[in-house]
mmCIF file of C-alpha atoms in Angstrom:
data_model
loop_
_atom_site.group_PDB
_atom_site.id
_atom_site.type_symbol
_atom_site.label_atom_id
_atom_site.label_comp_id
_atom_site.label_asym_id
_atom_site.label_seq_id
_atom_site.Cartn_x
_atom_site.Cartn_y
_atom_site.Cartn_z
ATOM 1 C CA MET A 1 0.216 -0.065 0.335
ATOM 2 C CA THR A 2 1.646 3.242 -1.228
ATOM 3 C CA GLU A 3 1.425 6.549 1.178
ATOM 4 C CA ARG A 4 1.639 10.233 0.250
ATOM 5 C CA LEU A 5 4.812 10.753 1.363
ATOM 6 C CA CYS A 6 5.082 14.353 0.034
ATOM 7 C CA SER A 7 2.316 17.233 -1.568
ATOM 8 C CA VAL A 8 2.883 20.839 -2.417
ATOM 9 C CA GLU A 9 0.028 22.814 -2.488
ATOM 10 C CA ASN A 10 -0.420 26.209 -4.536
ATOM 11 C CA LEU A 11 3.542 26.364 -3.742
ATOM 12 C CA THR A 12 5.157 29.793 -5.694
ATOM 13 C CA ILE A 13 9.179 29.473 -6.407
ATOM 14 C CA GLY A 14 12.102 31.935 -6.776
ATOM 15 C CA TYR A 15 13.887 34.016 -4.755
ATOM 16 C CA HIS A 16 14.009 37.017 -2.545
ATOM 17 C CA LEU A 17 16.019 39.582 -3.748
ATOM 18 C CA ALA A 18 18.287 43.312 -1.499
ATOM 19 C CA ARG A 19 16.341 45.809 -2.899
ATOM 20 C CA ARG A 20 14.528 44.182 -5.783
ATOM 21 C CA PRO A 21 11.365 42.613 -6.198
ATOM 22 C CA THR A 22 11.071 38.655 -5.328
ATOM 23 C CA HIS A 23 12.480 37.249 -8.549
ATOM 24 C CA VAL A 24 9.158 34.314 -9.763
ATOM 25 C CA VAL A 25 10.886 31.003 -11.320
ATOM 26 C CA ALA A 26 7.163 29.519 -11.060
ATOM 27 C CA ARG A 27 3.234 29.707 -9.502
ATOM 28 C CA GLU A 28 0.917 27.767 -7.759
ATOM 29 C CA LEU A 29 2.601 24.542 -8.124
ATOM 30 C CA GLN A 30 0.843 21.417 -7.721
ATOM 31 C CA LEU A 31 2.593 17.655 -6.345
ATOM 32 C CA THR A 32 2.313 15.071 -4.808
ATOM 33 C CA LEU A 33 5.052 11.968 -3.730
ATOM 34 C CA THR A 34 3.873 8.634 -2.403
ATOM 35 C CA SER A 35 5.928 5.287 -1.316
ATOM 36 C CA GLY A 36 7.279 2.660 -3.424
ATOM 37 C CA GLU A 37 7.987 5.209 -6.797
ATOM 38 C CA LEU A 38 10.417 6.147 -8.686
ATOM 39 C CA THR A 39 9.865 10.382 -9.676
ATOM 40 C CA CYS A 40 12.046 12.397 -12.534
ATOM 41 C CA LEU A 41 11.341 15.888 -13.477
ATOM 42 C CA LEU A 42 12.318 17.205 -17.162
ATOM 43 C CA GLY A 43 11.976 20.628 -18.250
ATOM 44 C CA PRO A 44 13.624 23.280 -20.642
ATOM 45 C CA ASN A 45 16.957 25.512 -18.850
ATOM 46 C CA GLY A 46 16.030 28.016 -17.014
ATOM 47 C CA SER A 47 12.944 26.191 -16.185
ATOM 48 C CA GLY A 48 13.437 26.196 -12.291
ATOM 49 C CA LYS A 49 14.164 22.502 -11.846
ATOM 50 C CA SER A 50 17.042 22.916 -9.260
ATOM 51 C CA THR A 51 15.002 25.728 -7.839
ATOM 52 C CA LEU A 52 12.158 23.712 -7.180
ATOM 53 C CA LEU A 53 14.293 20.180 -5.501
ATOM 54 C CA ARG A 54 16.316 23.203 -3.431
ATOM 55 C CA THR A 55 12.360 25.055 -1.596
ATOM 56 C CA MET A 56 11.725 21.703 -1.031
ATOM 57 C CA ALA A 57 14.562 20.061 0.306
ATOM 58 C CA GLY A 58 13.881 23.139 3.009
ATOM 59 C CA MET A 59 17.231 25.221 1.478
ATOM 60 C CA GLN A 60 15.660 28.285 0.277
ATOM 61 C CA PRO A 61 12.844 30.200 0.936
ATOM 62 C CA PRO A 62 9.225 29.354 -0.919
ATOM 63 C CA ILE A 63 7.835 32.232 -1.515
ATOM 64 C CA GLU A 64 3.795 30.858 -1.657
ATOM 65 C CA GLY A 65 1.737 27.770 -0.285
ATOM 66 C CA ARG A 66 2.939 24.824 1.328
ATOM 67 C CA ILE A 67 5.464 21.592 1.594
ATOM 68 C CA LEU A 68 4.002 19.150 3.696
ATOM 69 C CA PHE A 69 6.054 15.502 4.091
ATOM 70 C CA GLY A 70 4.031 13.381 6.558
ATOM 71 C CA GLY A 71 1.194 15.369 5.924
ATOM 72 C CA ARG A 72 3.570 18.409 8.520
ATOM 73 C CA GLU A 73 4.598 21.734 6.915
ATOM 74 C CA LEU A 74 8.178 21.398 6.068
ATOM 75 C CA LYS A 75 9.078 24.776 8.434
ATOM 76 C CA SER A 76 7.702 22.395 11.183
ATOM 77 C CA TYR A 77 10.909 19.678 11.598
ATOM 78 C CA SER A 78 13.136 20.919 13.781
ATOM 79 C CA HIS A 79 17.135 19.799 11.073
ATOM 80 C CA ARG A 80 17.169 16.591 13.138
ATOM 81 C CA GLU A 81 13.928 15.594 12.401
ATOM 82 C CA LEU A 82 13.859 17.053 9.103
ATOM 83 C CA SER A 83 17.515 14.786 8.485
ATOM 84 C CA ARG A 84 15.394 11.797 9.338
ATOM 85 C CA PHE A 85 13.118 12.182 7.085
ATOM 86 C CA LEU A 86 15.058 13.421 3.605
ATOM 87 C CA SER A 87 18.107 13.629 2.290
ATOM 88 C CA VAL A 88 19.372 15.249 -0.840
ATOM 89 C CA VAL A 89 21.838 14.853 -3.273
ATOM 90 C CA LEU A 90 22.726 17.760 -4.929
ATOM 91 C CA THR A 91 24.899 17.849 -8.761
ATOM 92 C CA ASP A 92 27.600 19.913 -6.666
ATOM 93 C CA ARG A 93 31.261 18.411 -6.497
ATOM 94 C CA VAL A 94 31.433 18.134 -2.729
ATOM 95 C CA ASP A 95 35.621 18.675 -1.522
ATOM 96 C CA VAL A 96 35.316 15.690 1.014
ATOM 97 C CA GLY A 97 39.859 15.169 1.141
ATOM 98 C CA PHE A 98 40.791 11.846 1.272
ATOM 99 C CA LEU A 99 38.027 10.719 3.398
ATOM 100 C CA SER A 100 36.997 7.030 2.891
ATOM 101 C CA SER A 101 33.752 6.089 0.340
ATOM 102 C CA TYR A 102 33.164 4.388 4.328
ATOM 103 C CA SER A 103 33.779 7.219 6.097
ATOM 104 C CA LEU A 104 32.021 9.476 3.703
ATOM 105 C CA VAL A 105 28.519 7.422 3.337
ATOM 106 C CA ALA A 106 28.873 7.175 7.972
ATOM 107 C CA LEU A 107 28.858 10.801 8.102
ATOM 108 C CA GLY A 108 25.104 9.844 6.573
ATOM 109 C CA ARG A 109 24.235 9.032 9.955
ATOM 110 C CA HIS A 110 24.727 12.508 11.576
ATOM 111 C CA PRO A 111 21.361 12.166 13.027
ATOM 112 C CA TYR A 112 21.972 9.719 14.659
ATOM 113 C CA THR A 113 24.809 9.717 15.915
ATOM 114 C CA GLY A 114 24.656 13.023 18.192
ATOM 115 C CA TRP A 115 27.321 15.329 18.396
ATOM 116 C CA SER A 116 30.607 12.796 18.698
ATOM 117 C CA GLY A 117 29.838 11.097 16.194
ATOM 118 C CA ARG A 118 31.093 7.633 17.135
ATOM 119 C CA ILE A 119 29.542 4.919 14.890
ATOM 120 C CA THR A 120 27.401 2.315 16.545
ATOM 121 C CA PRO A 121 26.990 -1.385 15.619
ATOM 122 C CA GLU A 122 23.688 -0.582 14.682
ATOM 123 C CA ASP A 123 25.615 2.786 12.521
ATOM 124 C CA ASP A 124 28.308 0.312 11.278
ATOM 125 C CA ARG A 125 25.753 -2.834 10.180
ATOM 126 C CA THR A 126 23.526 0.364 8.668
ATOM 127 C CA VAL A 127 26.442 1.993 6.933
ATOM 128 C CA ARG A 128 27.524 -1.372 5.240
ATOM 129 C CA TRP A 129 23.944 -2.118 4.532
ATOM 130 C CA ALA A 130 24.133 1.095 2.632
ATOM 131 C CA LEU A 131 27.441 0.060 0.290
ATOM 132 C CA ASN A 132 26.225 -3.251 -0.488
ATOM 133 C CA ALA A 133 22.344 -1.965 -1.610
ATOM 134 C CA VAL A 134 24.316 0.751 -4.418
ATOM 135 C CA ASN A 135 26.563 -1.883 -5.829
ATOM 136 C CA ALA A 136 29.409 -0.718 -3.506
ATOM 137 C CA GLU A 137 30.764 -2.537 -0.665
ATOM 138 C CA LEU A 138 34.069 -3.398 -3.004
ATOM 139 C CA LEU A 139 35.190 0.241 -2.466
ATOM 140 C CA LEU A 140 34.694 0.581 1.177
ATOM 141 C CA ASP A 141 38.002 1.152 1.632
ATOM 142 C CA ARG A 142 38.823 3.312 -0.979
ATOM 143 C CA TYR A 143 39.373 7.028 -0.820
ATOM 144 C CA VAL A 144 36.603 8.673 -2.974
ATOM 145 C CA VAL A 145 39.303 10.815 -4.567
ATOM 146 C CA GLU A 146 40.708 7.827 -6.710
ATOM 147 C CA LEU A 147 37.160 7.339 -7.483
ATOM 148 C CA SER A 148 35.723 7.530 -10.928
ATOM 149 C CA ASP A 149 32.770 9.605 -11.595
ATOM 150 C CA GLY A 150 30.241 6.618 -11.483
ATOM 151 C CA GLU A 151 31.774 5.331 -8.245
ATOM 152 C CA ARG A 152 31.637 8.598 -6.729
ATOM 153 C CA GLN A 153 27.606 8.453 -6.982
ATOM 154 C CA LYS A 154 27.288 5.592 -6.054
ATOM 155 C CA ILE A 155 29.383 6.407 -3.221
ATOM 156 C CA MET A 156 26.596 10.023 -2.429
ATOM 157 C CA ILE A 157 23.228 7.547 -2.826
ATOM 158 C CA ALA A 158 23.843 5.080 -0.353
ATOM 159 C CA ARG A 159 25.250 8.342 1.726
ATOM 160 C CA ALA A 160 21.986 9.542 1.594
ATOM 161 C CA LEU A 161 20.053 6.069 1.770
ATOM 162 C CA ALA A 162 22.553 5.973 4.662
ATOM 163 C CA GLN A 163 20.215 8.176 6.818
ATOM 164 C CA GLU A 164 17.195 6.260 6.444
ATOM 165 C CA PRO A 165 15.061 8.754 5.232
ATOM 166 C CA ARG A 166 11.413 7.771 4.617
ATOM 167 C CA LEU A 167 12.498 11.043 0.669
ATOM 168 C CA MET A 168 14.976 11.007 -1.180
ATOM 169 C CA LEU A 169 16.018 14.513 -3.927
ATOM 170 C CA LEU A 170 18.762 13.825 -6.313
ATOM 171 C CA ASP A 171 18.842 17.377 -8.492
ATOM 172 C CA GLU A 172 20.574 15.345 -11.978
ATOM 173 C CA PRO A 173 22.449 12.427 -10.472
ATOM 174 C CA THR A 174 23.390 10.319 -13.454
ATOM 175 C CA ALA A 175 25.449 14.816 -15.039
ATOM 176 C CA PHE A 176 28.703 13.748 -15.919
ATOM 177 C CA LEU A 177 28.534 10.173 -16.255
ATOM 178 C CA ASP A 178 29.037 8.093 -19.589
ATOM 179 C CA VAL A 179 25.540 5.921 -20.705
ATOM 180 C CA PRO A 180 26.237 2.802 -18.845
ATOM 181 C CA ARG A 181 26.630 4.618 -15.750
ATOM 182 C CA ARG A 182 23.314 6.562 -16.268
ATOM 183 C CA VAL A 183 21.606 3.314 -17.362
ATOM 184 C CA GLU A 184 23.089 1.882 -13.843
ATOM 185 C CA ILE A 185 22.452 4.665 -11.384
ATOM 186 C CA MET A 186 19.015 5.331 -12.885
ATOM 187 C CA GLN A 187 18.372 1.651 -12.540
ATOM 188 C CA LEU A 188 19.207 1.325 -9.017
ATOM 189 C CA LEU A 189 17.331 4.027 -7.745
ATOM 190 C CA ARG A 190 14.592 2.801 -9.593
ATOM 191 C CA LYS A 191 15.276 -0.836 -6.710
ATOM 192 C CA LEU A 192 16.083 1.223 -4.352
ATOM 193 C CA ALA A 193 12.431 3.118 -4.297
ATOM 194 C CA ARG A 194 11.062 -0.148 -5.070
ATOM 195 C CA GLU A 195 12.339 -2.652 -2.523
ATOM 196 C CA THR A 196 13.027 -0.039 0.404
ATOM 197 C CA GLY A 197 9.240 2.146 0.093
ATOM 198 C CA LYS A 198 11.741 5.256 -0.516
ATOM 199 C CA SER A 199 10.238 7.955 -2.765
ATOM 200 C CA ILE A 200 12.883 9.258 -4.920
ATOM 201 C CA PHE A 201 13.056 12.300 -7.123
ATOM 202 C CA LEU A 202 15.259 13.336 -8.883
ATOM 203 C CA THR A 203 16.171 15.949 -11.625
ATOM 204 C CA THR A 204 17.350 14.864 -15.298
ATOM 205 C CA HIS A 205 17.773 15.846 -18.815
ATOM 206 C CA ASP A 206 17.590 12.180 -19.710
ATOM 207 C CA LEU A 207 14.233 12.181 -21.575
ATOM 208 C CA GLU A 208 14.867 8.560 -22.688
ATOM 209 C CA LEU A 209 15.459 6.801 -19.342
ATOM 210 C CA ALA A 210 13.073 8.844 -17.167
ATOM 211 C CA LEU A 211 10.827 7.527 -20.416
ATOM 212 C CA ARG A 212 11.624 3.901 -19.662
ATOM 213 C CA GLY A 213 12.811 4.050 -15.638
ATOM 214 C CA ALA A 214 10.406 6.235 -14.277
ATOM 215 C CA ASP A 215 6.883 5.234 -12.307
ATOM 216 C CA ARG A 216 5.959 8.793 -13.215
ATOM 217 C CA ILE A 217 7.273 12.224 -14.712
ATOM 218 C CA CYS A 218 6.740 15.938 -14.101
ATOM 219 C CA LEU A 219 7.063 18.698 -17.321
ATOM 220 C CA LEU A 220 7.781 21.717 -15.651
ATOM 221 C CA SER A 221 7.712 24.076 -19.152
ATOM 222 C CA MET A 222 9.743 27.786 -19.030
ATOM 223 C CA GLU A 223 5.824 28.834 -18.422
ATOM 224 C CA GLY A 224 6.217 28.265 -14.962
ATOM 225 C CA ASN A 225 3.015 24.490 -15.370
ATOM 226 C CA LEU A 226 4.133 21.513 -13.940
ATOM 227 C CA SER A 227 2.337 18.428 -16.184
ATOM 228 C CA THR A 228 2.137 15.418 -13.507
ATOM 229 C CA GLY A 229 2.000 11.998 -14.749
ATOM 230 C CA VAL A 230 2.283 8.090 -15.808
ATOM 231 C CA PRO A 231 5.097 8.629 -18.594
ATOM 232 C CA GLU A 232 2.727 6.992 -21.204
ATOM 233 C CA ASP A 233 -0.495 9.401 -20.224
ATOM 234 C CA LEU A 234 1.494 12.235 -20.812
ATOM 235 C CA VAL A 235 3.455 11.504 -24.195
ATOM 236 C CA LEU A 236 -0.079 10.922 -24.635
ATOM 237 C CA ARG A 237 -0.855 14.040 -24.034
ATOM 238 C CA GLY A 238 1.311 15.894 -25.881
ATOM 239 C CA ALA A 239 2.433 17.012 -22.798
ATOM 240 C CA PHE A 240 6.198 16.635 -24.349
ATOM 241 C CA GLU A 241 4.888 19.024 -26.986
ATOM 242 C CA GLU A 242 3.605 21.649 -24.165
ATOM 243 C CA THR A 243 6.338 21.649 -22.160
ATOM 244 C CA PHE A 244 8.969 21.461 -25.119
ATOM 245 C CA HIS A 245 8.040 23.657 -27.930
ATOM 246 C CA SER A 246 10.807 25.172 -30.135
ATOM 247 C CA GLU A 247 10.722 26.120 -33.328
ATOM 248 C CA GLY A 248 12.015 23.549 -35.607
ATOM 249 C CA VAL A 249 12.095 20.335 -33.212
ATOM 250 C CA ARG A 250 8.903 18.648 -32.451
ATOM 251 C CA PHE A 251 8.364 15.852 -29.838
ATOM 252 C CA ASP A 252 7.778 11.848 -31.297
ATOM 253 C CA ARG A 253 4.991 10.135 -29.854
ATOM 254 C CA GLU A 254 5.614 7.138 -31.060
ATOM 255 C CA TRP A 255 8.707 6.727 -30.585
ATOM 256 C CA GLY A 256 9.349 9.101 -27.667
ATOM 257 C CA HIS A 257 12.358 11.196 -28.721
ATOM 258 C CA PHE A 258 12.687 14.404 -30.331
ATOM 259 C CA THR A 259 13.937 15.309 -33.865
ATOM 260 C CA ILE A 260 14.506 18.125 -35.792
ATOM 261 C CA SER A 261 10.957 19.244 -38.357
ATOM 262 C CA ASP A 262 12.229 19.323 -41.686
ATOM 263 C CA THR A 263 9.368 19.693 -44.073
ATOM 264 C CA ARG A 264 11.184 20.340 -46.711
ATOM 265 C CA GLY A 265 12.928 16.646 -47.770
ATOM 266 C CA HIS A 266 12.322 13.882 -49.550
ATOM 267 C CA ARG A 267 9.447 11.408 -48.367
ATOM 268 C CA VAL A 268 10.069 8.081 -47.377
ATOM 269 C CA ALA A 269 7.903 4.850 -46.826
ATOM 270 C CA LEU A 270 9.338 2.405 -44.263
ATOM 271 C CA GLU A 271 8.524 -0.849 -43.453
ATOM 272 C CA GLY A 272 9.853 -3.595 -41.379
ATOM 273 C CA ARG A 273 9.891 -4.274 -37.858
ATOM 274 C CA GLY A 274 11.266 -4.820 -34.835
ATOM 275 C CA LEU A 275 15.652 -3.534 -34.303
ATOM 276 C CA GLY A 276 16.513 -2.815 -37.550
ATOM 277 C CA THR A 277 13.479 -0.496 -38.428
ATOM 278 C CA HIS A 278 14.433 1.610 -35.106
ATOM 279 C CA TRP A 279 17.139 1.448 -36.354
ATOM 280 C CA THR A 280 16.801 2.645 -39.654
ATOM 281 C CA ARG A 281 14.031 5.660 -39.073
ATOM 282 C CA ARG A 282 17.158 6.965 -36.679
ATOM 283 C CA ALA A 283 19.261 7.046 -40.214
ATOM 284 C CA LEU A 284 16.735 8.617 -42.329
ATOM 285 C CA THR A 285 15.873 11.121 -40.144
ATOM 286 C CA ARG A 286 18.904 11.628 -39.758
ATOM 287 C CA ALA A 287 19.599 12.242 -42.998
ATOM 288 C CA GLY A 288 17.119 15.035 -43.168
ATOM 289 C CA TYR A 289 14.586 12.771 -44.712
ATOM 290 C CA ARG A 290 10.426 12.778 -43.730
ATOM 291 C CA VAL A 291 10.044 8.871 -43.124
ATOM 292 C CA VAL A 292 5.767 7.963 -43.487
ATOM 293 C CA ARG A 293 3.965 4.687 -42.722
ATOM 294 C CA PRO A 294 4.055 2.308 -46.537
ATOM 295 C CA GLY A 295 0.986 2.956 -48.650
ATOM 296 C CA ARG A 296 0.644 6.288 -49.386
ATOM 297 C CA GLY A 297 1.873 6.035 -52.847
ATOM 298 C CA GLU A 298 5.335 7.460 -52.048
ATOM 299 C CA ARG A 299 8.099 7.623 -55.096
ATOM 300 C CA ALA A 300 10.587 6.509 -52.127
ATOM 301 C CA ALA A 301 10.325 2.993 -49.999
ATOM 302 C CA VAL A 302 12.787 1.051 -47.523
ATOM 303 C CA THR A 303 12.255 -3.001 -46.441
ATOM 304 C CA VAL A 304 14.036 -3.620 -43.510
ATOM 305 C CA VAL A 305 14.058 -8.021 -42.924
ATOM 306 C CA LYS A 306 15.917 -9.637 -41.842
ATOM 307 C CA LYS A 307 18.028 -13.228 -42.901
ATOM 308 C CA GLY A 308 20.289 -15.989 -41.904
ATOM 309 C CA GLY A 309 21.110 -13.550 -38.701
ATOM 310 C CA TYR A 310 21.390 -10.276 -41.066
ATOM 311 C CA PHE A 311 19.685 -7.552 -41.660
ATOM 312 C CA GLN A 312 19.123 -6.484 -45.367
ATOM 313 C CA TRP A 313 17.760 -3.528 -46.712
ATOM 314 C CA GLU A 314 15.965 -3.357 -49.744
ATOM 315 C CA THR A 315 14.678 0.465 -51.420
ATOM 316 C CA SER A 316 12.062 1.001 -54.399
ATOM 317 C CA ILE A 317 12.620 4.274 -56.022
ATOM 318 C CA GLY A 318 10.273 4.819 -58.235
ATOM 319 C CA GLY A 319 9.121 1.370 -59.528
ATOM 320 C CA LYS A 320 13.335 0.214 -59.351
ATOM 321 C CA SER A 321 14.390 -2.034 -57.075
ATOM 322 C CA GLU A 322 17.869 -2.352 -55.368
ATOM 323 C CA GLY A 323 18.925 -4.413 -52.200
ATOM 324 C CA HIS A 324 22.139 -3.626 -49.751
ATOM 325 C CA GLY A 325 23.675 -4.410 -47.133
ATOM 326 C CA SER A 326 24.087 -2.251 -45.621
ATOM 327 C CA VAL A 327 22.909 0.973 -43.615
ATOM 328 C CA GLU A 328 25.567 2.961 -45.749
ATOM 329 C CA GLN A 329 24.619 1.912 -48.681
ATOM 330 C CA MET A 330 20.877 2.190 -48.142
ATOM 331 C CA LEU A 331 21.392 5.436 -47.358
ATOM 332 C CA ALA A 332 23.752 5.878 -50.799
ATOM 333 C CA ARG A 333 21.400 4.855 -53.311
ATOM 334 C CA LEU A 334 18.575 7.042 -51.803
ATOM 335 C CA ARG A 335 21.449 10.733 -51.801
ATOM 336 C CA ARG A 336 21.593 9.707 -55.187
ATOM 337 C CA GLU A 337 18.232 9.683 -56.459
ATOM 338 C CA LEU A 338 16.389 11.526 -53.793
ATOM 339 C CA PRO A 339 18.614 14.237 -52.442
ATOM 340 C CA SER A 340 17.945 15.491 -49.500
#
């Protein structure tokens, strides 16, 4: 059974500036975060994603509205109470000197250790559990300065886990990672949400990973509008187009990614299924052709088939067909006879 852990009610976010009018980023935001779910916040640069996350973390005051954790207003929590309910992982790289991974994760026990900072056997078990939860148990004796970006991010997540929070907020946790590590971190966070019952809320620019991994997505537009729902509902409602509207770029609902709008290219009918067709479509779009479904009387058509474990392509232009053994060969014929 899910539980509502965070409620954002009529929240206005922005900055109070000395001797200048208050700068409002977004108004009257509504948001609910529940246990066991991974929620991703996406939006254009400058839309206020980090401002919203920092406001929810209590790092800057809201201009108007309320933030409730477990039914209590954020401002009613003491520092220690908040540290036990909420943990935060920011994008900023923190200089931790020559701390070992274990020592850095152990700092996450600060809400429980008191002023002495003494680690009890129970604290030690929690630290080791957190390291194991992020698949970093082999890193515990290594200095943080020696770690790769992906390993370091795992340790920062483990430190946040060691606080034993009910809600975790992460600001672009995959920002400095290569593609395999981005996938690994997103899968890890999704697993943690499901297995621990925590609510995990993160900002990201990685649309594809969010669509594949998030239980819910929040879209914050430059106009300050916040759309929330399961990924597929947002795609079908056209919410991505509304949030990321930009001249010359459009969101492809069928394929779940952004493409460059080019109404000048020749129309090419594409037929086939599976992986080969997926990458053929990407190649045709990249080359400047407008890909359409077959059966519309297009002058040019491409068919993708798989024979003997290998992909093959057949192009038909003006009724004349040719076979090809690679995407490169297929594109070469199109360029000769259908300049983009």
